[in-house]
mmCIF file of C-alpha atoms and ligand atoms in Angstrom:
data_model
loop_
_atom_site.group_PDB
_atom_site.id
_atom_site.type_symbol
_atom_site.label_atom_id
_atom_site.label_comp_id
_atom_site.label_asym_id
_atom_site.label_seq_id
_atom_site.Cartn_x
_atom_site.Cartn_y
_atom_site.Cartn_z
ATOM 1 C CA UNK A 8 -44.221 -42.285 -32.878
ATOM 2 C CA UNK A 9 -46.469 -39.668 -34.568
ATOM 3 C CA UNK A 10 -44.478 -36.451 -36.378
ATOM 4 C CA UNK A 11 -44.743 -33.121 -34.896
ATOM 5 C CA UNK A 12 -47.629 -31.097 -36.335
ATOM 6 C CA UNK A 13 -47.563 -28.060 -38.589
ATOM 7 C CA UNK A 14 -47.857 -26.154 -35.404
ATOM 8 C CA UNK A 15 -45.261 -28.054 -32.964
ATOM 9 C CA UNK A 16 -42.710 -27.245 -35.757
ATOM 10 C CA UNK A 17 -43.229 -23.559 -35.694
ATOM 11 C CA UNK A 18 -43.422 -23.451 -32.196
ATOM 12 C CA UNK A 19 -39.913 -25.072 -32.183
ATOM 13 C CA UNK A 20 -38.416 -23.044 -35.208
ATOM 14 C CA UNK A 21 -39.613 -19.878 -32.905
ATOM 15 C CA UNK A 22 -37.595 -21.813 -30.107
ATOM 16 C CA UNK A 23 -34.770 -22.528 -31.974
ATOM 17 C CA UNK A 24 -34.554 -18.488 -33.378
ATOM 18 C CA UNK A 25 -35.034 -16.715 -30.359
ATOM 19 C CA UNK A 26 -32.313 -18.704 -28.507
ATOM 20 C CA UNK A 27 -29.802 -18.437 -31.532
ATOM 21 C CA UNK A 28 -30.845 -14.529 -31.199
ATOM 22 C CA UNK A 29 -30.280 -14.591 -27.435
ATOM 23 C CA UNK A 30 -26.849 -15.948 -28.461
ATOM 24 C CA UNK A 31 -25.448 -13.703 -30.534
ATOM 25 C CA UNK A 32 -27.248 -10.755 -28.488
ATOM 26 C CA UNK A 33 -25.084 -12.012 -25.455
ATOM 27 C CA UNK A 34 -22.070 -12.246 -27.589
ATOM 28 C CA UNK A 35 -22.118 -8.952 -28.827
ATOM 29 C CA UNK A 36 -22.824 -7.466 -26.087
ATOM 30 C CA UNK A 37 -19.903 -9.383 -23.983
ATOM 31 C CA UNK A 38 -17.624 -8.561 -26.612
ATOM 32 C CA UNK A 39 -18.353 -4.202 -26.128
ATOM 33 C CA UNK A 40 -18.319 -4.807 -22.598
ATOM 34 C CA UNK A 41 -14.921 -6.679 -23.376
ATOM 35 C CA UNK A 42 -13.802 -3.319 -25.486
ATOM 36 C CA UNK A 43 -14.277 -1.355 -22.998
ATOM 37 C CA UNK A 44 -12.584 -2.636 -20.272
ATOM 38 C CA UNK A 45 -10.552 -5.632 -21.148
ATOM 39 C CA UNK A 46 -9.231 -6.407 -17.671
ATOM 40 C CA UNK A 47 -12.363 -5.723 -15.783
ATOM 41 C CA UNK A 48 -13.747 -8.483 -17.806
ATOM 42 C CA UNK A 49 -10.755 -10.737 -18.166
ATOM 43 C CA UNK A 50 -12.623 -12.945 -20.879
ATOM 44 C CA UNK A 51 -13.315 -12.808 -24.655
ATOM 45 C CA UNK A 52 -16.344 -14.801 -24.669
ATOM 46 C CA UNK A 53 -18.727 -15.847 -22.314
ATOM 47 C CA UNK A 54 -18.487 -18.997 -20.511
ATOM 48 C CA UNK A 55 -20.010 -22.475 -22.529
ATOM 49 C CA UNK A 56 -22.093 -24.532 -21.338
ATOM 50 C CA UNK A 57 -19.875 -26.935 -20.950
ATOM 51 C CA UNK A 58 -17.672 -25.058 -18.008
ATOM 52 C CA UNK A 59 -21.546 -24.208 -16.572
ATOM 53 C CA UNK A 60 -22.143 -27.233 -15.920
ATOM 54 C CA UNK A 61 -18.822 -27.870 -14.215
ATOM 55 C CA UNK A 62 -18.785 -24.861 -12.046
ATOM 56 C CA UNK A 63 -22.193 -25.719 -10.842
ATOM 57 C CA UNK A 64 -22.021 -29.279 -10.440
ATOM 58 C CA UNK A 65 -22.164 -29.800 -6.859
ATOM 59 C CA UNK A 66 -25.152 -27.258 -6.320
ATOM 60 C CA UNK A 67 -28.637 -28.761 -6.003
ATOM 61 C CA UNK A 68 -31.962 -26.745 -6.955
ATOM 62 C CA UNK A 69 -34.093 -26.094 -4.274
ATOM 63 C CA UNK A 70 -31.374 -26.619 -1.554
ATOM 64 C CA UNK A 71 -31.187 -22.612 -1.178
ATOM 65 C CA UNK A 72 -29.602 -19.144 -2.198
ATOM 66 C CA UNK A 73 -26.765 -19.487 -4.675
ATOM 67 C CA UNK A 74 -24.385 -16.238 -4.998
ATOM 68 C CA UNK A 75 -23.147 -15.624 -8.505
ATOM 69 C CA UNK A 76 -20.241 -13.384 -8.709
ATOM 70 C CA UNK A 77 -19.716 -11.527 -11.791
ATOM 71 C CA UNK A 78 -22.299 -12.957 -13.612
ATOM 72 C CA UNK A 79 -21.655 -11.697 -17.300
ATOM 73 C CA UNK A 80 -24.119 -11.698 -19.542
ATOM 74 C CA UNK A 81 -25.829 -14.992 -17.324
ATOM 75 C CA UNK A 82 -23.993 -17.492 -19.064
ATOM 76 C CA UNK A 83 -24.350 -19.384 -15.439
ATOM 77 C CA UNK A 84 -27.472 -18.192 -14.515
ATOM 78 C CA UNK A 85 -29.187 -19.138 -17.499
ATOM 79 C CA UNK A 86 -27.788 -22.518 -16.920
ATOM 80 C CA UNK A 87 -28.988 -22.693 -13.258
ATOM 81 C CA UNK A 88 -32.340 -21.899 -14.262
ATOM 82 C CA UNK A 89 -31.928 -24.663 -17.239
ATOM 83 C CA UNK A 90 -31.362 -27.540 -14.203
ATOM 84 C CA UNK A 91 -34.574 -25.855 -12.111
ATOM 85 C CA UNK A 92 -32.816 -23.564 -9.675
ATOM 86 C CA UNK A 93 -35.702 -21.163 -8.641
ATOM 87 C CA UNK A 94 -34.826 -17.716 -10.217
ATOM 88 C CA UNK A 95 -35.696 -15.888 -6.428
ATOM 89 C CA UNK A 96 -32.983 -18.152 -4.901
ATOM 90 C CA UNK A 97 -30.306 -16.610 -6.951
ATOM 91 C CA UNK A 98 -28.455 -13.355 -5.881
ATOM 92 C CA UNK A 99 -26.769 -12.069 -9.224
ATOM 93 C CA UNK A 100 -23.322 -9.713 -8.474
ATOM 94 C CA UNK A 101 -22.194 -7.629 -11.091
ATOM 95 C CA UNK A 102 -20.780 -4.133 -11.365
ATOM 96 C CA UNK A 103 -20.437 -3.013 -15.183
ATOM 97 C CA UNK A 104 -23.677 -1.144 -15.802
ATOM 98 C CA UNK A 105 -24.961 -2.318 -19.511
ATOM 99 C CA UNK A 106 -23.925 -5.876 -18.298
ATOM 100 C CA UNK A 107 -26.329 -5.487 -14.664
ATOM 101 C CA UNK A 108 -29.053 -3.764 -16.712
ATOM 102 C CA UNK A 109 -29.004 -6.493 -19.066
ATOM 103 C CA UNK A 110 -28.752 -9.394 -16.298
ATOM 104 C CA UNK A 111 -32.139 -7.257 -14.631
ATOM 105 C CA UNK A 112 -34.126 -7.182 -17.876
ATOM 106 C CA UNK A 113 -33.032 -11.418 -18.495
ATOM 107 C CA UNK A 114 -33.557 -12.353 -15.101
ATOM 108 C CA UNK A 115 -36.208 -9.768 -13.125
ATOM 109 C CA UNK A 116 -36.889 -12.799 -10.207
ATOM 110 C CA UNK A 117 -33.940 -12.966 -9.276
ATOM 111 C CA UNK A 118 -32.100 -10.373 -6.971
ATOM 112 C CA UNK A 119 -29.640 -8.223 -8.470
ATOM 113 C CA UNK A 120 -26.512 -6.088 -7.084
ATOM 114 C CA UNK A 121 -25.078 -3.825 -9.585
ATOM 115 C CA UNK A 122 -21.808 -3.385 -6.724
ATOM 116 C CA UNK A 123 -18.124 -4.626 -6.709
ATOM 117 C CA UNK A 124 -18.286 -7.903 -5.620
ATOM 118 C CA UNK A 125 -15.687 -6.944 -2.915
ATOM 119 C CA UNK A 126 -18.549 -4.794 -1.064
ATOM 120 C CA UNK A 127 -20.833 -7.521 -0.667
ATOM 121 C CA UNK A 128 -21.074 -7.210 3.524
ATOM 122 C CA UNK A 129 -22.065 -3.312 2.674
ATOM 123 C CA UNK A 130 -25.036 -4.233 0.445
ATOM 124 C CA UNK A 131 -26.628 -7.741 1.532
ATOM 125 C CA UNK A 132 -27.253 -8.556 4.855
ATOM 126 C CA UNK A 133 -24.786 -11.300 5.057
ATOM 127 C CA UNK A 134 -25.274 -11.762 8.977
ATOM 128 C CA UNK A 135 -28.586 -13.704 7.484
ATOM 129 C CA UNK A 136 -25.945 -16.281 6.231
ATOM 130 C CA UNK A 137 -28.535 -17.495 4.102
ATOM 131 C CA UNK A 138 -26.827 -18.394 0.639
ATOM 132 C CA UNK A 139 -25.386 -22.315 0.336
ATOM 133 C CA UNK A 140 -22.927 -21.746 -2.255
ATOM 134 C CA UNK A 141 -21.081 -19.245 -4.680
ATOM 135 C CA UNK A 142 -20.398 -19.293 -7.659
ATOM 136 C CA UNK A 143 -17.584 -16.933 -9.199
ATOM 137 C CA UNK A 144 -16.874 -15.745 -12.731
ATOM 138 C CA UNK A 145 -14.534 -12.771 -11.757
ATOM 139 C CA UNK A 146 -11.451 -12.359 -13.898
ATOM 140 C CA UNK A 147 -9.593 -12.990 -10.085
ATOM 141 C CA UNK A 148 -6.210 -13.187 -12.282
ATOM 142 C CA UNK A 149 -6.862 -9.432 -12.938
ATOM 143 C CA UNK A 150 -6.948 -8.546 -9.347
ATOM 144 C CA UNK A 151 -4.982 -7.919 -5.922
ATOM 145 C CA UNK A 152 -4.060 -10.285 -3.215
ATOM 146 C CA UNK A 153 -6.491 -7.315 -0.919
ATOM 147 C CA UNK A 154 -9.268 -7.476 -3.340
ATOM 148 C CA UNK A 155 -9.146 -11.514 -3.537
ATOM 149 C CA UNK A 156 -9.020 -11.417 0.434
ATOM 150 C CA UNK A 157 -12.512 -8.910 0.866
ATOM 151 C CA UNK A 158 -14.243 -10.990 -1.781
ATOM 152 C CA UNK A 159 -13.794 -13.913 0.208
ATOM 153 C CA UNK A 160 -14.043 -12.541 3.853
ATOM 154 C CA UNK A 161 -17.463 -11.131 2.401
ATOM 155 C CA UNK A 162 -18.438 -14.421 0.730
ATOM 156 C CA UNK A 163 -17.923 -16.696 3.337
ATOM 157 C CA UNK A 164 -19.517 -14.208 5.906
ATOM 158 C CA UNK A 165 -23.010 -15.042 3.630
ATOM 159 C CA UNK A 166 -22.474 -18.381 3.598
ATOM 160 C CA UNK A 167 -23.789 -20.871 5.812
ATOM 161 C CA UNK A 168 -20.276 -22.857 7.432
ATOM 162 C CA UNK A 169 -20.491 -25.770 4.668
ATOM 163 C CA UNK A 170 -20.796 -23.378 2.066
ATOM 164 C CA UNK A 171 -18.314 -23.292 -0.627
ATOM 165 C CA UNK A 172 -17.698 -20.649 -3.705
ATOM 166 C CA UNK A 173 -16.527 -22.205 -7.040
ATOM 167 C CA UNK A 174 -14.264 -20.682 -9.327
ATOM 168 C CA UNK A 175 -13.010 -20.947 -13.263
ATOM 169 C CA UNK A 176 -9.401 -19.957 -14.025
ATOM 170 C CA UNK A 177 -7.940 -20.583 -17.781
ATOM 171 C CA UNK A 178 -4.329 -21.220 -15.305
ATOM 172 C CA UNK A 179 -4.099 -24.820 -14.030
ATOM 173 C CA UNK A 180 -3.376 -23.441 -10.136
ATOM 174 C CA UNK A 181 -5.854 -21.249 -8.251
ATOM 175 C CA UNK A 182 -5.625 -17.638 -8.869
ATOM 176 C CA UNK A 183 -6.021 -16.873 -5.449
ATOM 177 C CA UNK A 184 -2.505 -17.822 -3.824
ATOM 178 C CA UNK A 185 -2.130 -19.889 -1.209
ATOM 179 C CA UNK A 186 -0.894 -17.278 1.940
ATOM 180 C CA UNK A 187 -4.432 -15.306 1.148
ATOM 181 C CA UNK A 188 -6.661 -18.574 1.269
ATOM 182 C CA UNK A 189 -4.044 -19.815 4.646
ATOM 183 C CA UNK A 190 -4.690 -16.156 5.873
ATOM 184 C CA UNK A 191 -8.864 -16.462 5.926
ATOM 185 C CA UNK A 192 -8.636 -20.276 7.004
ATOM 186 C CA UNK A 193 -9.838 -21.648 3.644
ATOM 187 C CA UNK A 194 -8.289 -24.078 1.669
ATOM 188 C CA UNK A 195 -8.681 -25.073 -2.402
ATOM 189 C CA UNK A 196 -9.042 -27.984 -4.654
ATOM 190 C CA UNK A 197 -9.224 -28.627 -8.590
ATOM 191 C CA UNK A 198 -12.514 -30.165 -9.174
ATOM 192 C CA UNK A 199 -12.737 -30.189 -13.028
ATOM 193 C CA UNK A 200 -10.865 -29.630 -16.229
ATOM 194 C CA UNK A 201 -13.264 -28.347 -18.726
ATOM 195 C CA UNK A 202 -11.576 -28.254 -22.719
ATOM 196 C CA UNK A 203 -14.841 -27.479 -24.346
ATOM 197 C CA UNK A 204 -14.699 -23.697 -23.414
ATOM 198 C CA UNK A 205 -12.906 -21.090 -25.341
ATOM 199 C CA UNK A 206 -9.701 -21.007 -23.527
ATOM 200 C CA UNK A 207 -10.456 -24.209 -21.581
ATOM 201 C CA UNK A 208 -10.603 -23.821 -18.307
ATOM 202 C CA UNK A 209 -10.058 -25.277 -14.739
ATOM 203 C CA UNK A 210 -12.618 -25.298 -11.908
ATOM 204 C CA UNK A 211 -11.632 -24.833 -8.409
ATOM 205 C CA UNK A 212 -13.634 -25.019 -5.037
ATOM 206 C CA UNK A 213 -12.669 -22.922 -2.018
ATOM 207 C CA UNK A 214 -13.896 -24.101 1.393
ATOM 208 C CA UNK A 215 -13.562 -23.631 5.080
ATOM 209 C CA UNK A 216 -10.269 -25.583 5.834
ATOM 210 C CA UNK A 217 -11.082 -28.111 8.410
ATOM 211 C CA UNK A 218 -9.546 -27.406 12.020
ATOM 212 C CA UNK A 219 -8.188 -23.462 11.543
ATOM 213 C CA UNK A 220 -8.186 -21.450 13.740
ATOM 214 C CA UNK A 221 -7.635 -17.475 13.169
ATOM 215 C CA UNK A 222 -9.401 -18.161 10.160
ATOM 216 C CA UNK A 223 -13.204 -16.594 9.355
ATOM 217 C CA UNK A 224 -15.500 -17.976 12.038
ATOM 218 C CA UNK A 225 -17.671 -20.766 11.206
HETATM 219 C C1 SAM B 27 -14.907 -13.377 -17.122
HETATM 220 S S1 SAM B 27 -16.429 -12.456 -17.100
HETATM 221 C C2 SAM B 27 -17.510 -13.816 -16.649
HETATM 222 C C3 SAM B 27 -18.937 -13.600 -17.028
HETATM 223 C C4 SAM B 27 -19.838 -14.831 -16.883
HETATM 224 N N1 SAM B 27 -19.883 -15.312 -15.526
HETATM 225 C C5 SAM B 27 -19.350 -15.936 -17.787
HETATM 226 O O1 SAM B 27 -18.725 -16.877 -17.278
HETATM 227 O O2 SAM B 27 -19.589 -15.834 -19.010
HETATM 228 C C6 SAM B 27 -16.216 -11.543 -15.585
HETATM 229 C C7 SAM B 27 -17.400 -10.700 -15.143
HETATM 230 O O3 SAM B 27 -17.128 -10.180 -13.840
HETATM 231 C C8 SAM B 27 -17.494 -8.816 -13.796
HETATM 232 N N2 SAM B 27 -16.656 -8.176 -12.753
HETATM 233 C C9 SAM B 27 -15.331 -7.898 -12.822
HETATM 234 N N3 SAM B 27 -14.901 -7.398 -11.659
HETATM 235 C C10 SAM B 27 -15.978 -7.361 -10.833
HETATM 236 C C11 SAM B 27 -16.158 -6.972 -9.475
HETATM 237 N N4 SAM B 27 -15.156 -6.504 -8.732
HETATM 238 N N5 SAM B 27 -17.392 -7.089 -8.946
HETATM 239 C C12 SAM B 27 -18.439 -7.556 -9.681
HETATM 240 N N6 SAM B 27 -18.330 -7.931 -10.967
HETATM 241 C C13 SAM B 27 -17.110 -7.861 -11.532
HETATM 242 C C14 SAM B 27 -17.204 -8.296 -15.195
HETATM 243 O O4 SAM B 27 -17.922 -7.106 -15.471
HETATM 244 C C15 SAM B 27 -17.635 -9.494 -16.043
HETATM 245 O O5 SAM B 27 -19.003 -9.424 -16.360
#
């Protein structure tokens, strides 16, 4: 095998700064958003790649929209895009304002609601029920049994019927309790255990329970 040229080696030492750059950009900037409003953020850090790749490990590129809930400073996105998602089939949800102008700048293909994710149904025309699955980095901990229930009711209303939202938690049950999930017809289940994330954290997929009825219409 030949070695890389004089050029192929800049090229990559370019490569190699800007992303370090991008890095520590993202971590500052989590970090004042984190100041600011500790709970609203519910995290220290953003997410590694590591729980990325477990949160999104059941969606395929190219199989349609993908929702991201609270999407940070795109720790997820960028990881999406990484494993060839198309950038238009993602629909980015996030409410702090430097975060969302950020996530526009970093991702300007891909659609972008600067809205509590609870509002969804008043902002994107979920009726379309175009988006396959979700993927959520709220800090759900942080938030009400009523807030939990209109994030989902609006999420699953988006969602074609097999669609399913996944979640991260640093608990080891879901953080939405079971007579909320029981209440909408959904049910949960752990699907990974990710330790190489600062907490580590658990992953957790909510779907339609099979066979409810009085539960959100499939
Ligand atoms: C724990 S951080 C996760 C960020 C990113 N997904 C990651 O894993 O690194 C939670 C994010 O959700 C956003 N957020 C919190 N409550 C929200 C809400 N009701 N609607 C939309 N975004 C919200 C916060 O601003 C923050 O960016």
């Amino acid at each position: 095998m030949s070695s890389p040229s004089a050029h192929e080696t800049v090229a990559k030492t370019t490569q190699d700064t800007d992303s370090r750059l991008k890095w520590l950009q993202d971590h500052i900037q989590f970090v004042q958003a984190f100041a600011k409003n500790p709970l609203g953020i519910g995290a220290i850090l953003p997410s590694s790649r590591a729980l990325a790749a477990a949160i999104t490990a059941h969606l395929q590129p190219g199989a349609g929209k993908v929702l991201e809930l609270g999407s940070g400073t795109g720790a997820f996105t960028q990881y999406m895009l990484d494993r060839g998602f198309d950038p238009a089939d993602l629909v980015l949800v996030e409410q702090d304002p430097a975060l969302a102008a950020r996530l526009r700048h970093r991702f300007p293909q891909s659609t972008l609601l600067q809205i509590p994710a609870q509002t969804l149904h008043l902002h994107y025309d979920t009726a379309q029920r175009d988006i396959v699955a979700t993927v959520c980095g709220l800090p759900l901990r942080n938030m009400n049994h009523t807030i939990h229930a209109q994030m989902l009711e609006a999420t699953f209303e988006a969602m074609r019927p097999d669609g399913a939202l996944y979640l991260f938690t640093y608990g080891l049950t879901c953080p939405v309790s079971a007579d909320t999930l029981n209440a909408l017809g959904l049910t949960s289940r752990l699907t990974a255990f990710v330790a190489k994330n600062l907490p580590p954290a658990c992953v957790f997929c909510i779907s339609r329970a099979p066979d409810t009825a009085g539960g959100l219409g499939t």
